[in-house]
Amino acid sequence: MQPLSETTILSTLEQLVDDGIITHEPYEVIEEDHEGYPVEFRICPSLSRKPQKVGAPLEPPFNKSRKWGPGSDMYCPDERLILAQLNNTHDLALNLFCVDKPQLILLTLDSYQRQHQPLDRDDFAAALEVLRRLGNMYIIYNCTETAGCSRMHKHMQGLRGPPRAFDLFVQDPENATSTVPFRYFVHRFDQGFRGTSAADLVGIYGSLLGCARRVSGLSDADDVCPHNVVLWRDTMIVIPRRNACQERASANAAGMLGSVWVAQRDIVDNWMQLGVRNVLQQLGVPHSV
């Protein structure tokens, strides 16, 4: 991977915002605590331009630019979005719809790979490159639309840490059951991400995904298990998913860990009316299962 720093990334991002390529606007923050589970809502009106569902069209002029490969449903309106190529398998790029500064995407160069496929060794190798060089970023993967993806070209995302509720996921398991409102599976790498190989991550991921399959009622033969993956602070978290949304309340991997980004205040109101813990239980798998 070519030299990369947050300073150079932010400089490129600001240029692209000024040129109207990247959408970024101020946002309102609402912080809530729901029986010990912290949630931060960010209300960012510019997200109304972002497609929320698979197949939803992208607004002009973005949809007039080149696609990210012949099999892709993602667009690259400016080559400056591409920050680096990782291991000849992934592009590291800036997200067109930016709430965090910066906000990254790791797309497979093979544009026919799809978001319903589990992560593989190449994916984890690319993720490790980012985690090792940009230590304040965490990586998420939303496997299937049920888990919160809106584009089908296989991609991970890099977000500024920490995930809001992360500490609850690495505390004593007995206490976590009472505070985290859904099932999850976690592994901490004793050697840290710097001392862990992509092959090591694949092996642990396979074990955690097997656990997610079982609590989801899926056999190992089933092709698709909707789930989220989070990589942060030498830890992997896998969250099985049952639903993409409850009414208008939805969440991707970051949302399940307490960082929910929405375009309108009334979506936050919907979360509150339904009950935040209830929504998260419906999106994931409750402990009673």
Tab-separated table of C-alpha atoms in Angstrom:
chain	number	residue	atom	x	y	z
A	1	MET	CA	0.000	0.000	0.000
A	2	GLN	CA	1.347	3.431	-0.911
A	3	PRO	CA	2.011	5.937	1.925
A	4	LEU	CA	-1.216	7.253	3.367
A	5	SER	CA	-2.025	9.535	6.266
A	6	GLU	CA	-5.156	11.051	7.703
A	7	THR	CA	-3.792	14.505	6.837
A	8	THR	CA	-3.557	13.723	3.122
A	9	ILE	CA	-6.929	11.972	3.174
A	10	LEU	CA	-8.625	14.962	4.800
A	11	SER	CA	-6.981	17.346	2.333
A	12	THR	CA	-8.335	15.342	-0.603
A	13	LEU	CA	-11.747	15.108	1.046
A	14	GLU	CA	-11.985	18.884	1.524
A	15	GLN	CA	-11.082	19.470	-2.125
A	16	LEU	CA	-13.794	17.063	-3.254
A	17	VAL	CA	-16.365	18.664	-0.941
A	18	ASP	CA	-15.473	22.103	-2.340
A	19	ASP	CA	-15.827	20.745	-5.883
A	20	GLY	CA	-19.256	19.261	-5.146
A	21	ILE	CA	-18.137	15.656	-5.608
A	22	ILE	CA	-18.508	14.543	-1.980
A	23	THR	CA	-21.650	15.437	-0.057
A	24	HIS	CA	-20.949	16.638	3.480
A	25	GLU	CA	-23.003	18.925	5.701
A	26	PRO	CA	-23.235	19.715	9.422
A	27	TYR	CA	-25.363	17.353	11.479
A	28	GLU	CA	-27.312	17.413	14.732
A	29	VAL	CA	-26.381	14.936	17.480
A	30	ILE	CA	-28.846	13.357	19.909
A	31	GLU	CA	-27.360	11.104	22.588
A	32	GLU	CA	-29.532	8.593	24.412
A	33	ASP	CA	-28.998	5.873	27.009
A	34	HIS	CA	-31.449	2.980	26.919
A	35	GLU	CA	-31.122	0.804	30.009
A	36	GLY	CA	-27.359	1.024	29.831
A	37	TYR	CA	-27.074	0.809	26.032
A	38	PRO	CA	-25.740	4.105	24.586
A	39	VAL	CA	-27.016	5.316	21.217
A	40	GLU	CA	-25.922	8.408	19.319
A	41	PHE	CA	-28.256	9.614	16.569
A	42	ARG	CA	-26.825	11.912	13.934
A	43	ILE	CA	-29.378	13.826	11.890
A	44	CYS	CA	-27.727	14.725	8.595
A	45	PRO	CA	-30.104	16.068	5.890
A	46	SER	CA	-27.574	15.403	3.116
A	47	LEU	CA	-28.134	11.657	3.621
A	48	SER	CA	-31.473	12.113	1.849
A	49	ARG	CA	-29.461	12.005	-1.395
A	50	LYS	CA	-27.959	8.623	-0.528
A	51	PRO	CA	-29.758	5.507	-1.835
A	52	GLN	CA	-31.187	3.644	1.157
A	53	LYS	CA	-32.127	0.375	-0.540
A	54	VAL	CA	-30.523	-1.978	-3.031
A	55	GLY	CA	-31.571	-0.935	-6.529
A	56	ALA	CA	-32.543	2.592	-5.526
A	57	PRO	CA	-31.256	5.044	-8.154
A	58	LEU	CA	-28.420	7.463	-7.526
A	59	GLU	CA	-29.204	11.107	-8.233
A	60	PRO	CA	-27.622	13.021	-11.135
A	61	PRO	CA	-24.877	13.902	-11.791
A	62	PHE	CA	-23.398	10.949	-9.881
A	63	ASN	CA	-25.233	8.367	-11.966
A	64	LYS	CA	-23.769	9.802	-15.181
A	65	SER	CA	-20.210	8.905	-14.181
A	66	ARG	CA	-18.343	5.651	-14.714
A	67	LYS	CA	-19.306	2.592	-12.734
A	68	TRP	CA	-16.793	0.949	-10.418
A	69	GLY	CA	-16.345	-1.909	-12.857
A	70	PRO	CA	-18.652	-3.725	-15.305
A	71	GLY	CA	-20.492	-5.625	-12.567
A	72	SER	CA	-20.755	-2.727	-10.146
A	73	ASP	CA	-23.793	-0.783	-8.936
A	74	MET	CA	-21.498	1.917	-7.504
A	75	TYR	CA	-20.209	5.003	-9.310
A	76	CYS	CA	-16.906	6.876	-9.388
A	77	PRO	CA	-17.590	10.483	-10.496
A	78	ASP	CA	-13.998	11.602	-9.819
A	79	GLU	CA	-10.784	9.568	-9.837
A	80	ARG	CA	-9.518	11.553	-6.835
A	81	LEU	CA	-11.940	9.512	-4.729
A	82	ILE	CA	-9.532	6.571	-5.037
A	83	LEU	CA	-6.920	6.927	-2.296
A	84	ALA	CA	-4.969	3.721	-2.884
A	85	GLN	CA	-5.131	0.208	-4.270
A	86	LEU	CA	-4.761	-2.490	-1.634
A	87	ASN	CA	-2.921	-5.738	-2.480
A	88	ASN	CA	-4.237	-5.668	-6.073
A	89	THR	CA	-7.624	-6.780	-4.719
A	90	HIS	CA	-9.395	-3.652	-3.408
A	91	ASP	CA	-9.732	0.070	-4.003
A	92	LEU	CA	-9.600	2.251	-0.908
A	93	ALA	CA	-11.801	5.258	-1.640
A	94	LEU	CA	-13.643	8.140	-0.036
A	95	ASN	CA	-17.381	7.728	0.464
A	96	LEU	CA	-19.527	10.002	-1.718
A	97	PHE	CA	-21.917	10.572	1.192
A	98	CYS	CA	-19.754	11.620	4.088
A	99	VAL	CA	-20.959	12.132	7.659
A	100	ASP	CA	-17.674	11.353	9.392
A	101	LYS	CA	-14.475	13.001	8.192
A	102	PRO	CA	-13.060	10.875	6.717
A	103	GLN	CA	-15.397	8.046	5.719
A	104	LEU	CA	-13.902	5.263	3.616
A	105	ILE	CA	-15.001	2.444	1.321
A	106	LEU	CA	-12.997	-0.677	0.501
A	107	LEU	CA	-14.353	-2.094	-2.775
A	108	THR	CA	-13.314	-5.327	-4.442
A	109	LEU	CA	-11.566	-4.807	-7.783
A	110	ASP	CA	-13.601	-7.782	-8.984
A	111	SER	CA	-16.844	-5.848	-9.446
A	112	TYR	CA	-18.885	-9.051	-9.733
A	113	GLN	CA	-18.309	-9.988	-6.103
A	114	ARG	CA	-21.473	-9.427	-4.113
A	115	GLN	CA	-22.495	-8.167	-0.710
A	116	HIS	CA	-24.206	-11.439	0.226
A	117	GLN	CA	-20.853	-13.258	0.129
A	118	PRO	CA	-18.927	-13.809	3.379
A	119	LEU	CA	-15.650	-11.976	3.838
A	120	ASP	CA	-12.598	-13.826	2.540
A	121	ARG	CA	-8.849	-13.698	3.027
A	122	ASP	CA	-8.386	-10.863	0.517
A	123	ASP	CA	-11.036	-8.793	2.282
A	124	PHE	CA	-9.378	-9.228	5.658
A	125	ALA	CA	-5.933	-8.476	4.215
A	126	ALA	CA	-7.276	-5.178	2.853
A	127	ALA	CA	-9.013	-4.392	6.146
A	128	LEU	CA	-5.790	-5.019	8.074
A	129	GLU	CA	-3.910	-2.591	5.819
A	130	VAL	CA	-6.330	0.167	6.802
A	131	LEU	CA	-6.515	-0.731	10.488
A	132	ARG	CA	-2.723	-0.772	10.812
A	133	ARG	CA	-2.167	2.547	9.025
A	134	LEU	CA	-5.186	4.517	10.201
A	135	GLY	CA	-5.491	3.532	13.839
A	136	ASN	CA	-8.506	5.716	14.585
A	137	MET	CA	-10.671	3.988	11.966
A	138	TYR	CA	-12.832	0.902	12.421
A	139	ILE	CA	-14.035	-1.420	9.682
A	140	ILE	CA	-17.599	-2.623	9.153
A	141	TYR	CA	-19.223	-5.074	6.758
A	142	ASN	CA	-22.967	-5.295	6.136
A	143	CYS	CA	-23.617	-8.728	4.626
A	144	THR	CA	-26.882	-8.504	2.645
A	145	GLU	CA	-29.551	-5.824	2.525
A	146	THR	CA	-31.040	-7.358	5.679
A	147	ALA	CA	-27.839	-6.337	7.476
A	148	GLY	CA	-27.991	-2.765	6.196
A	149	CYS	CA	-26.258	-2.602	2.820
A	150	SER	CA	-27.666	-0.443	0.005
A	151	ARG	CA	-25.274	-1.438	-2.814
A	152	MET	CA	-24.468	-4.982	-3.950
A	153	HIS	CA	-20.879	-4.550	-5.189
A	154	LYS	CA	-18.966	-6.156	-2.329
A	155	HIS	CA	-17.470	-3.518	-0.061
A	156	MET	CA	-16.462	-2.771	3.496
A	157	GLN	CA	-16.487	0.656	5.123
A	158	GLY	CA	-14.031	2.551	7.295
A	159	LEU	CA	-15.486	4.863	9.941
A	160	ARG	CA	-13.951	7.060	12.605
A	161	GLY	CA	-13.888	5.277	15.960
A	162	PRO	CA	-14.829	4.414	18.507
A	163	PRO	CA	-18.109	2.604	17.844
A	164	ARG	CA	-20.471	4.156	20.386
A	165	ALA	CA	-21.320	1.028	22.424
A	166	PHE	CA	-18.140	-0.964	21.757
A	167	ASP	CA	-17.031	-1.290	25.377
A	168	LEU	CA	-20.182	-3.258	26.238
A	169	PHE	CA	-19.242	-5.941	23.717
A	170	VAL	CA	-15.884	-6.706	25.295
A	171	GLN	CA	-16.923	-6.666	28.940
A	172	ASP	CA	-17.902	-9.651	31.080
A	173	PRO	CA	-20.345	-11.801	29.030
A	174	GLU	CA	-22.844	-12.157	31.877
A	175	ASN	CA	-23.156	-8.392	32.263
A	176	ALA	CA	-23.246	-7.891	28.487
A	177	THR	CA	-26.346	-10.070	28.192
A	178	SER	CA	-28.303	-7.628	30.322
A	179	THR	CA	-27.132	-4.506	28.490
A	180	VAL	CA	-26.678	-5.495	24.827
A	181	PRO	CA	-30.202	-6.231	23.532
A	182	PHE	CA	-29.243	-8.806	20.874
A	183	ARG	CA	-27.024	-11.837	20.269
A	184	TYR	CA	-23.465	-11.283	19.098
A	185	PHE	CA	-20.182	-13.170	18.961
A	186	VAL	CA	-16.808	-11.648	19.752
A	187	HIS	CA	-13.123	-12.540	19.634
A	188	ARG	CA	-10.167	-10.490	20.820
A	189	PHE	CA	-6.828	-11.156	19.111
A	190	ASP	CA	-4.116	-11.439	21.764
A	191	GLN	CA	-1.400	-10.442	19.281
A	192	GLY	CA	-3.398	-7.432	18.127
A	193	PHE	CA	-4.236	-6.671	14.519
A	194	ARG	CA	-0.567	-5.867	13.892
A	195	GLY	CA	0.460	-9.372	14.882
A	196	THR	CA	-2.486	-11.181	13.304
A	197	SER	CA	-2.619	-12.472	9.719
A	198	ALA	CA	-5.537	-12.360	7.317
A	199	ALA	CA	-5.624	-16.168	7.509
A	200	ASP	CA	-6.045	-15.917	11.290
A	201	LEU	CA	-8.960	-13.523	10.836
A	202	VAL	CA	-10.616	-15.810	8.288
A	203	GLY	CA	-10.424	-18.742	10.699
A	204	ILE	CA	-11.964	-16.850	13.615
A	205	TYR	CA	-14.565	-15.278	11.333
A	206	GLY	CA	-15.619	-18.724	10.143
A	207	SER	CA	-16.153	-19.837	13.738
A	208	LEU	CA	-18.129	-16.724	14.708
A	209	LEU	CA	-20.198	-16.905	11.535
A	210	GLY	CA	-20.988	-20.534	12.338
A	211	CYS	CA	-22.355	-19.391	15.702
A	212	ALA	CA	-24.409	-16.706	13.952
A	213	ARG	CA	-25.852	-19.321	11.598
A	214	ARG	CA	-26.926	-21.536	14.458
A	215	VAL	CA	-28.769	-18.848	16.427
A	216	SER	CA	-30.381	-17.732	13.152
A	217	GLY	CA	-31.697	-21.249	12.578
A	218	LEU	CA	-29.550	-21.775	9.490
A	219	SER	CA	-27.587	-24.894	8.674
A	220	ASP	CA	-24.007	-24.681	7.459
A	221	ALA	CA	-25.327	-25.585	4.016
A	222	ASP	CA	-27.351	-22.401	3.718
A	223	ASP	CA	-25.748	-19.982	1.278
A	224	VAL	CA	-26.514	-16.702	3.006
A	225	CYS	CA	-26.475	-15.659	6.648
A	226	PRO	CA	-27.292	-11.948	7.055
A	227	HIS	CA	-24.822	-10.481	9.527
A	228	ASN	CA	-22.683	-7.505	10.449
A	229	VAL	CA	-18.947	-7.505	11.107
A	230	VAL	CA	-17.038	-4.901	13.131
A	231	LEU	CA	-13.232	-4.744	13.449
A	232	TRP	CA	-11.894	-2.342	16.085
A	233	ARG	CA	-9.199	-2.334	18.762
A	234	ASP	CA	-7.891	-5.841	17.990
A	235	THR	CA	-11.413	-7.269	18.242
A	236	MET	CA	-13.858	-8.882	15.806
A	237	ILE	CA	-17.607	-8.747	16.438
A	238	VAL	CA	-20.171	-10.678	14.367
A	239	ILE	CA	-23.867	-9.824	14.750
A	240	PRO	CA	-26.547	-12.068	13.176
A	241	ARG	CA	-29.404	-10.121	11.597
A	242	ARG	CA	-33.093	-10.913	11.095
A	243	ASN	CA	-34.448	-7.656	9.660
A	244	ALA	CA	-33.195	-4.572	7.854
A	245	CYS	CA	-35.705	-2.275	9.531
A	246	GLN	CA	-38.701	-1.966	11.797
A	247	GLU	CA	-41.027	0.565	10.226
A	248	ARG	CA	-38.611	3.444	9.401
A	249	ALA	CA	-35.985	2.517	11.987
A	250	SER	CA	-32.999	0.775	10.394
A	251	ALA	CA	-29.346	0.132	11.198
A	252	ASN	CA	-26.181	-1.162	9.622
A	253	ALA	CA	-23.209	-2.515	11.610
A	254	ALA	CA	-22.393	0.903	13.080
A	255	GLY	CA	-26.033	1.416	14.021
A	256	MET	CA	-26.156	-1.888	15.876
A	257	LEU	CA	-23.198	-0.605	17.923
A	258	GLY	CA	-25.015	2.604	18.774
A	259	SER	CA	-24.066	4.975	15.930
A	260	VAL	CA	-27.285	5.633	13.989
A	261	TRP	CA	-27.211	8.129	11.107
A	262	VAL	CA	-30.478	9.398	9.632
A	263	ALA	CA	-31.600	12.116	7.233
A	264	GLN	CA	-34.631	13.361	9.193
A	265	ARG	CA	-35.636	14.010	12.804
A	266	ASP	CA	-38.888	12.085	12.397
A	267	ILE	CA	-36.888	8.881	11.870
A	268	VAL	CA	-35.355	9.391	15.316
A	269	ASP	CA	-38.890	9.933	16.626
A	270	ASN	CA	-39.871	6.579	15.095
A	271	TRP	CA	-36.994	4.877	16.923
A	272	MET	CA	-38.184	6.413	20.181
A	273	GLN	CA	-41.831	5.483	19.638
A	274	LEU	CA	-40.935	1.867	18.908
A	275	GLY	CA	-38.360	1.714	21.707
A	276	VAL	CA	-34.658	1.654	20.862
A	277	ARG	CA	-33.965	-1.667	22.596
A	278	ASN	CA	-37.009	-3.235	20.946
A	279	VAL	CA	-35.854	-2.068	17.505
A	280	LEU	CA	-32.374	-3.501	18.015
A	281	GLN	CA	-33.849	-6.820	19.166
A	282	GLN	CA	-36.018	-6.970	16.045
A	283	LEU	CA	-33.113	-6.112	13.741
A	284	GLY	CA	-30.851	-8.665	15.418
A	285	VAL	CA	-31.513	-11.890	17.292
A	286	PRO	CA	-32.779	-11.474	20.886
A	287	HIS	CA	-31.071	-13.324	23.723
A	288	SER	CA	-34.202	-15.442	24.218
A	289	VAL	CA	-33.507	-17.245	20.918
